[in-house]
Short mmCIF file of C-alpha atoms in Angstrom, two decimals:
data_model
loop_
_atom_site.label_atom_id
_atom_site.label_comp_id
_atom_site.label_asym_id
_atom_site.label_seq_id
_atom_site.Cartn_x
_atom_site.Cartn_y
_atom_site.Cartn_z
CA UNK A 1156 -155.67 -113.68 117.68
CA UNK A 1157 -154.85 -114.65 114.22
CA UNK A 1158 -152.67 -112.28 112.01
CA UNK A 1159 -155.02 -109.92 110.27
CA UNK A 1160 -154.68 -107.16 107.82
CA UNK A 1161 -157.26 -104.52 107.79
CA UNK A 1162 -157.80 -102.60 104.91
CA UNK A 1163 -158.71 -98.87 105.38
CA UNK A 1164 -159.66 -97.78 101.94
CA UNK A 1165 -160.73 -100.20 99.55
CA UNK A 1166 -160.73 -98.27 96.09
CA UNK A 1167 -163.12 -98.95 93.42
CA UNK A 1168 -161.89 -99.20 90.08
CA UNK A 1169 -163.60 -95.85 88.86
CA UNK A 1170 -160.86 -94.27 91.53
CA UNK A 1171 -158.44 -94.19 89.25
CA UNK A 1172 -159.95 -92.52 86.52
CA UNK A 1173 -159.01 -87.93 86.07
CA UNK A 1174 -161.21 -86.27 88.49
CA UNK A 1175 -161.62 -83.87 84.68
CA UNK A 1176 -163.35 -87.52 83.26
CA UNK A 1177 -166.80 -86.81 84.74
CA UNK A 1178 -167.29 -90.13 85.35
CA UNK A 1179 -167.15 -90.34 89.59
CA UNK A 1180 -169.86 -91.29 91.50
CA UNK A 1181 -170.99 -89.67 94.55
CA UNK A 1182 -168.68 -92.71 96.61
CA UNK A 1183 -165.69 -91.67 94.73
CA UNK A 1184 -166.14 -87.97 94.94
CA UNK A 1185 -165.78 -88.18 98.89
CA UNK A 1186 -163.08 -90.51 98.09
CA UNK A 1187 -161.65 -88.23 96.21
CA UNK A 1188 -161.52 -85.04 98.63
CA UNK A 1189 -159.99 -87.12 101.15
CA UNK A 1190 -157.01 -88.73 99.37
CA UNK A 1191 -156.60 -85.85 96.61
CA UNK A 1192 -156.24 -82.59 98.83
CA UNK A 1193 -152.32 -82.59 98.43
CA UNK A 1194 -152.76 -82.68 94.93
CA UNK A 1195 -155.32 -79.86 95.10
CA UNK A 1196 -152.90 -77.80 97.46
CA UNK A 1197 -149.84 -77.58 94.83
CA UNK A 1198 -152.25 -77.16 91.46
CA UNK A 1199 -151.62 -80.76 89.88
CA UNK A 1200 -154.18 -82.12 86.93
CA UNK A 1201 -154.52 -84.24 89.94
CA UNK A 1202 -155.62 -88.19 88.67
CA UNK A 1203 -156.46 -90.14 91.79
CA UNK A 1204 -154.31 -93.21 90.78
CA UNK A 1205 -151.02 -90.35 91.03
CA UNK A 1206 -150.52 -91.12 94.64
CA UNK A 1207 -147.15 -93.08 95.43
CA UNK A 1208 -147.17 -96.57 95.84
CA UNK A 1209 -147.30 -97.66 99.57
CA UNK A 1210 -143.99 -97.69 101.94
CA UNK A 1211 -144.37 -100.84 104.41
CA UNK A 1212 -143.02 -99.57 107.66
CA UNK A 1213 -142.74 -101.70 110.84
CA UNK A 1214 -143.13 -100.60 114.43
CA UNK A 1215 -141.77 -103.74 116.73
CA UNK A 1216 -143.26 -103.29 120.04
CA UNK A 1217 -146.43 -101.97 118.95
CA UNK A 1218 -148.70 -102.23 121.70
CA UNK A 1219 -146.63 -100.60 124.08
CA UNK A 1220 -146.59 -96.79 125.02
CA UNK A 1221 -144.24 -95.34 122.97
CA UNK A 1222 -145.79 -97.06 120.25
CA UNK A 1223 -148.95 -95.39 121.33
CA UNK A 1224 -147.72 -92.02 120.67
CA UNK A 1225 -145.89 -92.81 118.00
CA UNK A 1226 -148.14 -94.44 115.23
CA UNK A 1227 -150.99 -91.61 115.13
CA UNK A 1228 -147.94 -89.39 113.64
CA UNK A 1229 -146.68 -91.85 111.20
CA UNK A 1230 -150.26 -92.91 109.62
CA UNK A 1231 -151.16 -89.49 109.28
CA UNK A 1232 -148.23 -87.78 107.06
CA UNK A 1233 -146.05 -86.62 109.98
CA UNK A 1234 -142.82 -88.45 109.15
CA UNK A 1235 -142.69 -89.94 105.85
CA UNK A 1236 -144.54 -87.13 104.19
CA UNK A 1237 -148.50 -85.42 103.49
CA UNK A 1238 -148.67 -87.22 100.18
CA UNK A 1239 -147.20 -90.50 101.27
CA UNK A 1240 -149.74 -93.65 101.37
CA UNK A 1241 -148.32 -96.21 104.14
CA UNK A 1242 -148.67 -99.94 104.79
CA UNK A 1243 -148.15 -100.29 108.87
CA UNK A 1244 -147.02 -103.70 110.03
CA UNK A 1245 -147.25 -103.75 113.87
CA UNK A 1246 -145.46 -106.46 115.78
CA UNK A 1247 -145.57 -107.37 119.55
CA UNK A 1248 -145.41 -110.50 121.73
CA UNK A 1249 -148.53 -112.73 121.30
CA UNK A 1250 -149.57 -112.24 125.14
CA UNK A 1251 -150.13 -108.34 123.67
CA UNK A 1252 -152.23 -109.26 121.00
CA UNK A 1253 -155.21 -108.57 122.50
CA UNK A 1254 -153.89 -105.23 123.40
CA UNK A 1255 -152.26 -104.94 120.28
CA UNK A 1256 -155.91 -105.42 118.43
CA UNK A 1257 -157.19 -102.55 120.62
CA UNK A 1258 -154.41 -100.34 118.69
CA UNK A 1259 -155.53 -101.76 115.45
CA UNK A 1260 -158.75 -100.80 116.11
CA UNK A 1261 -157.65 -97.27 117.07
CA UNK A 1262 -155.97 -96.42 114.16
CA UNK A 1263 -159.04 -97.55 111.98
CA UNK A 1264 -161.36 -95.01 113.92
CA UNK A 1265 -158.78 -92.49 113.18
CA UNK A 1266 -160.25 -92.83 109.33
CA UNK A 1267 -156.86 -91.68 107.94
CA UNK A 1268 -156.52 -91.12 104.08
CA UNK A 1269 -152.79 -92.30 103.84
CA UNK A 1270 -153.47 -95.36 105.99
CA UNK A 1271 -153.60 -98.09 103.54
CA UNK A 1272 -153.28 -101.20 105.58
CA UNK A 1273 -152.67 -102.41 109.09
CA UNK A 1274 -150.87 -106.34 110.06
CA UNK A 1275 -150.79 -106.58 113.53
CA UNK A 1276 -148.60 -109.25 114.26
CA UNK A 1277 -146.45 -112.07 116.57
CA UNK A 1278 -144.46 -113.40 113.70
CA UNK A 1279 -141.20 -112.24 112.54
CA UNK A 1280 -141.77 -113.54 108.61
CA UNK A 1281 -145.18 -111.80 108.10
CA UNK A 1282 -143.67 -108.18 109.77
CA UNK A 1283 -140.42 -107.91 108.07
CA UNK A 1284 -141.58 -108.89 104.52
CA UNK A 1285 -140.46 -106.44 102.29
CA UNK A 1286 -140.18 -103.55 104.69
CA UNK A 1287 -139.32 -99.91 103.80
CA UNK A 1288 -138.83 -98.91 107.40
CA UNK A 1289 -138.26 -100.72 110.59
CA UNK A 1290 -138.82 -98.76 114.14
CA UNK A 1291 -137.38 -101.62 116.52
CA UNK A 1292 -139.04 -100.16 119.55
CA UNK A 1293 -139.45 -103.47 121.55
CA UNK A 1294 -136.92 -104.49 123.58
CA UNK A 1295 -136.09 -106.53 127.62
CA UNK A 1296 -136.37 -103.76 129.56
CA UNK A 1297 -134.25 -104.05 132.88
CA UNK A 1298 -136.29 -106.06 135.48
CA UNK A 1299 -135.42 -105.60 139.82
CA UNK A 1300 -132.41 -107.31 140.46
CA UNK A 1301 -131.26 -108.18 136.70
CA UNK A 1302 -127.42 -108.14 136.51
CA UNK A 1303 -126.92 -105.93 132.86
CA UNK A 1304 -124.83 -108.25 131.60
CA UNK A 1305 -128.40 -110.48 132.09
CA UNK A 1306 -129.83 -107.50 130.39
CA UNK A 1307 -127.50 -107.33 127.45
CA UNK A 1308 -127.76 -111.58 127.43
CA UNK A 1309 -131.38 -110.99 126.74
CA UNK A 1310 -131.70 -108.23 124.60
CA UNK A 1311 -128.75 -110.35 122.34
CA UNK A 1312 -130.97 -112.97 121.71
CA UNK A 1313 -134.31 -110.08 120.24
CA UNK A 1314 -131.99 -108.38 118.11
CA UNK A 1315 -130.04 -111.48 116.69
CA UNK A 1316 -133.31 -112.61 115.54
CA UNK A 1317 -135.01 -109.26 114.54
CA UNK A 1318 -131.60 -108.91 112.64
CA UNK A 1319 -131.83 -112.13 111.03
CA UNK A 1320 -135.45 -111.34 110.14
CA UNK A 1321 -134.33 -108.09 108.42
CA UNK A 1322 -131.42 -110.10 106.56
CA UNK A 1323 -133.99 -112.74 105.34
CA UNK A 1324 -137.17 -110.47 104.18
CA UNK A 1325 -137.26 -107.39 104.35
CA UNK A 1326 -135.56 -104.91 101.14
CA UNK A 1327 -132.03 -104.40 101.23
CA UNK A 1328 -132.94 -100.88 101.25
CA UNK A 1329 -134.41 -100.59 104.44
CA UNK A 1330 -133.64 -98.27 107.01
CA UNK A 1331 -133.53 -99.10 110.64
CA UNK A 1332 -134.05 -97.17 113.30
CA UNK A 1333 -133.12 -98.92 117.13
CA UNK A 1334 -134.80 -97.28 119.72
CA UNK A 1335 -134.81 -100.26 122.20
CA UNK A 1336 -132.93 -100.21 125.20
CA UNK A 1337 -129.60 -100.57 125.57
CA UNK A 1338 -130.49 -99.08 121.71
CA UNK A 1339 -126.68 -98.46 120.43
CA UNK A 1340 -125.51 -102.54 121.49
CA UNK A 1341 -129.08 -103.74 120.49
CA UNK A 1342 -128.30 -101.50 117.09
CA UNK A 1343 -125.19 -102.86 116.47
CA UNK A 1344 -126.09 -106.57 117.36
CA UNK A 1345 -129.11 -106.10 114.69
CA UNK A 1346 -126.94 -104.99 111.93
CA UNK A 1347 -124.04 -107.73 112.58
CA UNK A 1348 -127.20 -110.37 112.34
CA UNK A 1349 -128.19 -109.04 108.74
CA UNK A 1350 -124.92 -109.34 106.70
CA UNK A 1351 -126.93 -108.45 103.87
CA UNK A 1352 -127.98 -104.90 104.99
CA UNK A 1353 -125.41 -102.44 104.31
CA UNK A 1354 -124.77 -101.61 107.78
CA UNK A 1355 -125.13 -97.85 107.33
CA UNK A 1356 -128.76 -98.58 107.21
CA UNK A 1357 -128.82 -98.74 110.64
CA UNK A 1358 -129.16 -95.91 113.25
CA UNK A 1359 -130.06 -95.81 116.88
CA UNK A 1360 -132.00 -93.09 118.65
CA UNK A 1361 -130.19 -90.01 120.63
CA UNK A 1362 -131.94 -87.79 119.05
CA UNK A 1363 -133.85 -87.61 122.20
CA UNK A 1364 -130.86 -86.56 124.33
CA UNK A 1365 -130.79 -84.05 121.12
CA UNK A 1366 -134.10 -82.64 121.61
CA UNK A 1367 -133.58 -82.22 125.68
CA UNK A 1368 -130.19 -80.63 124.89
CA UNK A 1369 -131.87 -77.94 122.68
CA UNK A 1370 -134.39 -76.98 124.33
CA UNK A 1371 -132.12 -77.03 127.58
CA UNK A 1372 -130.86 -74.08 126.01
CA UNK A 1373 -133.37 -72.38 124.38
CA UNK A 1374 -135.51 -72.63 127.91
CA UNK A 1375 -132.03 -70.71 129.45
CA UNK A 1376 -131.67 -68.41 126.27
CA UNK A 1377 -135.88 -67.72 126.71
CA UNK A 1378 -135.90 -68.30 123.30
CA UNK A 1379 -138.03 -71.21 120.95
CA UNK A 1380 -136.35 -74.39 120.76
CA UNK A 1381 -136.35 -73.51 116.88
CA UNK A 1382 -133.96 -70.67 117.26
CA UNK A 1383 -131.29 -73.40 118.80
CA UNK A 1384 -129.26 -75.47 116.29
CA UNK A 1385 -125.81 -77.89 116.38
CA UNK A 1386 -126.23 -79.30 119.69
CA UNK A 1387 -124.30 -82.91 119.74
CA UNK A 1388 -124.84 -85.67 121.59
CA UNK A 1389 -121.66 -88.15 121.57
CA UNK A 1390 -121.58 -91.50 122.16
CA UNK A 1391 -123.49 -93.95 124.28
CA UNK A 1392 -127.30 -93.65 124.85
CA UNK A 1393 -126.87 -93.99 128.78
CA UNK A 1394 -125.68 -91.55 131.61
CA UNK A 1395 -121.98 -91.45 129.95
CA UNK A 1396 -123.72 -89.22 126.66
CA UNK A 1397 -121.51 -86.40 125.90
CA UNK A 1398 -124.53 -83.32 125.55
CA UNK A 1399 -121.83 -80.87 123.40
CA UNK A 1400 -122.63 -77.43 122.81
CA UNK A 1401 -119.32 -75.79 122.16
CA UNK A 1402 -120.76 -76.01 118.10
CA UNK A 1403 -124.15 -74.85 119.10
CA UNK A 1404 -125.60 -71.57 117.74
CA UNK A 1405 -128.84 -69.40 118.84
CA UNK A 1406 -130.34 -66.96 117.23
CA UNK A 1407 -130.79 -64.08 119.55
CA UNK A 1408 -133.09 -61.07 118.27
CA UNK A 1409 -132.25 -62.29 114.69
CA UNK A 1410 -128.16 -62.67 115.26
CA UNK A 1411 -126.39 -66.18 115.15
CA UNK A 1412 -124.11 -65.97 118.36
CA UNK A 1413 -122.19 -68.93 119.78
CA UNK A 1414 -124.25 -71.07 122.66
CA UNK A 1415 -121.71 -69.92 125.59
CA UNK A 1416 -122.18 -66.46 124.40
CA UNK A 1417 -126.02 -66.89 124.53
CA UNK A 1418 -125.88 -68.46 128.10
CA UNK A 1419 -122.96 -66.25 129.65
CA UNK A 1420 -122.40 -69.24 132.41
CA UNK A 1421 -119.60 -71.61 131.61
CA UNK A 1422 -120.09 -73.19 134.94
CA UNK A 1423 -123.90 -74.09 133.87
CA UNK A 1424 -122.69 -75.22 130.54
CA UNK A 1425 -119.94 -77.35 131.84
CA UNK A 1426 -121.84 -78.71 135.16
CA UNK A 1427 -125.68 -78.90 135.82
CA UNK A 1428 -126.63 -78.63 131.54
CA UNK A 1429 -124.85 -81.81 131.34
CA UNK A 1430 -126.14 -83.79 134.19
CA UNK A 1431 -129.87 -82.13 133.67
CA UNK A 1432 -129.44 -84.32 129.77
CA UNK A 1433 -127.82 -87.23 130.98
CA UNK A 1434 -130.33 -87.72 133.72
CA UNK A 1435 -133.69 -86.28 132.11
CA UNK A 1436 -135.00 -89.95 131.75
CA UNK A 1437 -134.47 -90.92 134.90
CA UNK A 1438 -136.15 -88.02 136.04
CA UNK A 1439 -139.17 -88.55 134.24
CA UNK A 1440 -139.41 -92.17 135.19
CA UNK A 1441 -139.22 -90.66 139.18
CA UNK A 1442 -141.84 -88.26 138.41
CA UNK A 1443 -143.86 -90.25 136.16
CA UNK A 1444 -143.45 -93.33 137.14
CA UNK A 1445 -143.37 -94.48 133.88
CA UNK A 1446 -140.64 -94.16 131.21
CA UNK A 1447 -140.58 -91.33 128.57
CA UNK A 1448 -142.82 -91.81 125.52
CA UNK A 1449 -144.64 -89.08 124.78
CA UNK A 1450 -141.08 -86.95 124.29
CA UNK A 1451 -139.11 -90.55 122.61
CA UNK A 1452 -141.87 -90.74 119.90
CA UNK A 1453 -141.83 -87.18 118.68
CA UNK A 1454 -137.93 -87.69 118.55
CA UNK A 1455 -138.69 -91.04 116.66
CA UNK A 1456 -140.45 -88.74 113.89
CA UNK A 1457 -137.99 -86.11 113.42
CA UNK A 1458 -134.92 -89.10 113.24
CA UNK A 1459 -137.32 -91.03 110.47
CA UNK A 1460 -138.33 -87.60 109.05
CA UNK A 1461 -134.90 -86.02 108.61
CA UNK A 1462 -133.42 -89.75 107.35
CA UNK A 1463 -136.38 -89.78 104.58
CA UNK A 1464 -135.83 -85.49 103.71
CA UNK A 1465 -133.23 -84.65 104.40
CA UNK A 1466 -131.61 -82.19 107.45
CA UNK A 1467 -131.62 -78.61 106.61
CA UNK A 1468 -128.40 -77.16 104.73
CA UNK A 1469 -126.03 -75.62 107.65
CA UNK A 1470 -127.50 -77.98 110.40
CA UNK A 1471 -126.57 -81.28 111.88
CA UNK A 1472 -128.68 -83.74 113.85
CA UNK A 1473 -127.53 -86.17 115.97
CA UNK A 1474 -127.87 -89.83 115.22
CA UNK A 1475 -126.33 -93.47 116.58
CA UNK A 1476 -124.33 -94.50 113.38
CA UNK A 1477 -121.51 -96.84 112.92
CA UNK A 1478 -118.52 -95.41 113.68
CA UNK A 1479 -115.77 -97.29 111.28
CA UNK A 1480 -114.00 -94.78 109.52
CA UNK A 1481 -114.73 -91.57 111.94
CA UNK A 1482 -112.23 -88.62 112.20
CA UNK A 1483 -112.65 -88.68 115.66
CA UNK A 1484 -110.71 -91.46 117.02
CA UNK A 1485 -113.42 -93.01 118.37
CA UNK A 1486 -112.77 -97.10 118.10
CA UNK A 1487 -114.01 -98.96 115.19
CA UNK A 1488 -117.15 -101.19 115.11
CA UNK A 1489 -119.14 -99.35 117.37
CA UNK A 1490 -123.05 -97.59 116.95
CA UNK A 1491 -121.91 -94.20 118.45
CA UNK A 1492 -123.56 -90.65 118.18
CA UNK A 1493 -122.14 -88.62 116.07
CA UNK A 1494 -123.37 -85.29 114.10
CA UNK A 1495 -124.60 -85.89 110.75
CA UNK A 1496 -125.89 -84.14 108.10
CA UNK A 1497 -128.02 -86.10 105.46
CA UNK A 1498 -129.30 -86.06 101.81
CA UNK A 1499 -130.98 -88.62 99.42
CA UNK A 1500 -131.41 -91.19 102.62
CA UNK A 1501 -127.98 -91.30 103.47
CA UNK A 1502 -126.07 -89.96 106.48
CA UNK A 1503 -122.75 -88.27 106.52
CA UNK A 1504 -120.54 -87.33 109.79
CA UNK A 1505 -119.77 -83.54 110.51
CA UNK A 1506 -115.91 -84.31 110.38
CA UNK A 1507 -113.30 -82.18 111.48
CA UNK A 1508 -115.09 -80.01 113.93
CA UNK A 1509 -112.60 -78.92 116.34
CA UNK A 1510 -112.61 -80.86 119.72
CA UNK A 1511 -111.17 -79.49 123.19
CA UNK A 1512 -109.59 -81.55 126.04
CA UNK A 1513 -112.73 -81.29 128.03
CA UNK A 1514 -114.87 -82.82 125.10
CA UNK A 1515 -112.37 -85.39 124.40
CA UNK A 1516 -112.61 -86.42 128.10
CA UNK A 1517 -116.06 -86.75 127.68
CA UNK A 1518 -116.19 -88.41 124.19
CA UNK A 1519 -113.47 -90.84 124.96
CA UNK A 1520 -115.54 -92.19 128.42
CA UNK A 1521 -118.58 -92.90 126.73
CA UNK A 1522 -116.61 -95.13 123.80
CA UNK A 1523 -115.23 -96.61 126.84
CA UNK A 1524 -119.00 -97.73 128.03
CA UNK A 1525 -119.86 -98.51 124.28
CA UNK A 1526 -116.75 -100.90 124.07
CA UNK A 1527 -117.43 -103.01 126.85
CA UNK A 1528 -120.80 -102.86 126.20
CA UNK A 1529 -119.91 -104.50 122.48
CA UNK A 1530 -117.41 -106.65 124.15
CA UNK A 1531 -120.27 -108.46 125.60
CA UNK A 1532 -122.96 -108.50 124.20
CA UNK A 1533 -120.58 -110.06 121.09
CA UNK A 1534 -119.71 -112.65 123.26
CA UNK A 1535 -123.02 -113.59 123.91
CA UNK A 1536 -123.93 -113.53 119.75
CA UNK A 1537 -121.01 -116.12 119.14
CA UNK A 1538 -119.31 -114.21 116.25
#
């Protein structure tokens, strides 16, 4: 299948005239209500041509299933915003292309206002031109009898390249999110391949572990996951994550009290609530059979969303970030989860929040994992 780009709107000149000019034809009317109900919502003068210029975003393993879940939300306004037109580059190993085209054809039948174009892809050059966004979702997943330094070999040799894609053509504004498997080594691997790229562009995904840690406790509190905020995750996205809720409040019957106070069982807390996060993805693969998607592309939208707006003020997320410079102690030149806040696209660490021995235990294991992890797969990159 050749590379194609498939246009979803093609806008006549008269589009971009006042809707107050009178001079829309029937065509352009429908146009209109489609693409101008934002500006009708918030009382604008509302010219057609107002809309924002098109963000390019990639999604690297397109025609896979997290992918599958995943794009629906970004074409339609989920992540990058209602009034935000988007240019989708989708990119996938050339035996998926025909699969790949079946996606394409998906999202066209969805008849989406803010979809502007779609480039389904097998070529590095034509999906990381000037790119806004990049979802690296594709990655060697771990195959029966692979030794993971194997793993790690393999996974070196996508995310040099994807890294040295980003480096050559995409903007040195874009923001990266990893969510590829091992997704903190792959993450760091990427942004040591595009010198370029300031690396605190890049992030990897725990906000997954983030989202199973909250509603963990909300499901124990009986309470919406909404009413649960400051869970951490620290560390390594693996079995060593450190799920920390010593900073965690819920709001119980409209009163911020402290998680343990909530739960009233220090043994659950410290024990099972742990072990239940660190092994919720291997329990969905035994029950499923397959790995989690649905659950990994909603938390790809709320990592994308909150990098784009913005977290709320008095909350922290949880993100994969480089860790040179933490108050922590954790080691330098590691991806690591940390809690961040973030405003105007850029992520700060929650620094300073006190740690106890049993957190520290926890913390320092999973650096341990990330380090040798690193070790490695830097080895195998040759720098």
């Amino acid at each position: 299948m050749k590379t194609t780009t498939t246009w979803i709107l093609k806008l006549p000149f008269s589009y971009f005239k006042c809707r107050n000019q009178k001079s829309l034809n029937t065509s352009d009317l429908w146009l209109e209500r489609q693409v101008g109900e934002t500006e009708k919502r918030e009382g604008r003068p509302a010219c057609l041509g107002s809309m924002a210029e098109p963000i390019r975003v990639l999604v690297t393993g397109a025609a896979g299933q997290i992918a599958y879940s995943l794009l629906f939300s970004i074409a339609k306004g989920d992540v990058f915003g209602q009034d935000q037109p988007i240019s989708l580059l989708l990119l996938d190993i050339t035996p998926m292309l025909p699969v790949l085209e079946g996606v394409v054809m998906e999202l066209q039948d969805c008849a989406l206002p803010l979809l502007k174009e779609i480039i389904p892809t097998d070529k590095e050059e034509v999906a990381f031109k000037d790119l806004d966004a990049a979802i690296l979702v594709g990655s060697m997943p771990r195959k029966e009898g692979m030794e993971r330094k194997d793993l790690l070999k393999a996974n070196v040799a996508i995310f040099k390249s994807q890294g040295a894609a980003l480096d050559k053509y995409a903007k040195k504004t874009v923001k990266v999110l990893v969510v590829g498997n091992p997704a903190n080594t792959n993450c760091l691997i990427a942004a040591k391949s595009a010198p370029s790229i300031p690396k605190e562009n890049f992030s990897c995904l725990t906000r997954l572990d983030h989202n199973r840690a909250r509603s963990q406790v909300a499901m124990r509190c009986g309470v919406p996951a909404t009413r649960v905020k400051n869970v951490i995750i620290w560390g390594n996205h693996s079995s060593t994550q450190y799920p920390d809720v010593h900073h965690c409040k819920v709001n119980m019957s409209g009163s911020e009290v402290t998680c343990f106070d909530a739960i009233k069982d220090d043994d659950w807390l410290k024990g099972d609530f742990i072990t239940t996060v660190q092994q919720r993805g291997a329990a969905v693969i035994k029950a499923r059979k397959l790995s989690s998607a649905m659950s990994a592309a909603k938390a790809i939208c709320d990592h994308m969303r909150d990098i784009w707006s913005g977290t709320h003020e008095g909350e922290f997320i949880s993100m994969g970030v480089y860790s040179t410079g933490n108050s922590y102690g954790v080691p330098e030149d590691l991806i690591y989860s940390f809690p961040v806040q973030i405003q105007n696209k850029t992520w700060k660490i929650v620094d300073s929040l006190p740690i106890n021995d049993f957190s520290k235990s926890k913390m320092d294991a999973t650096a341990a994992e990330l380090v040798e992890e690193r070790d490695t797969a830097v080895a195998f990159l040759g720098v």
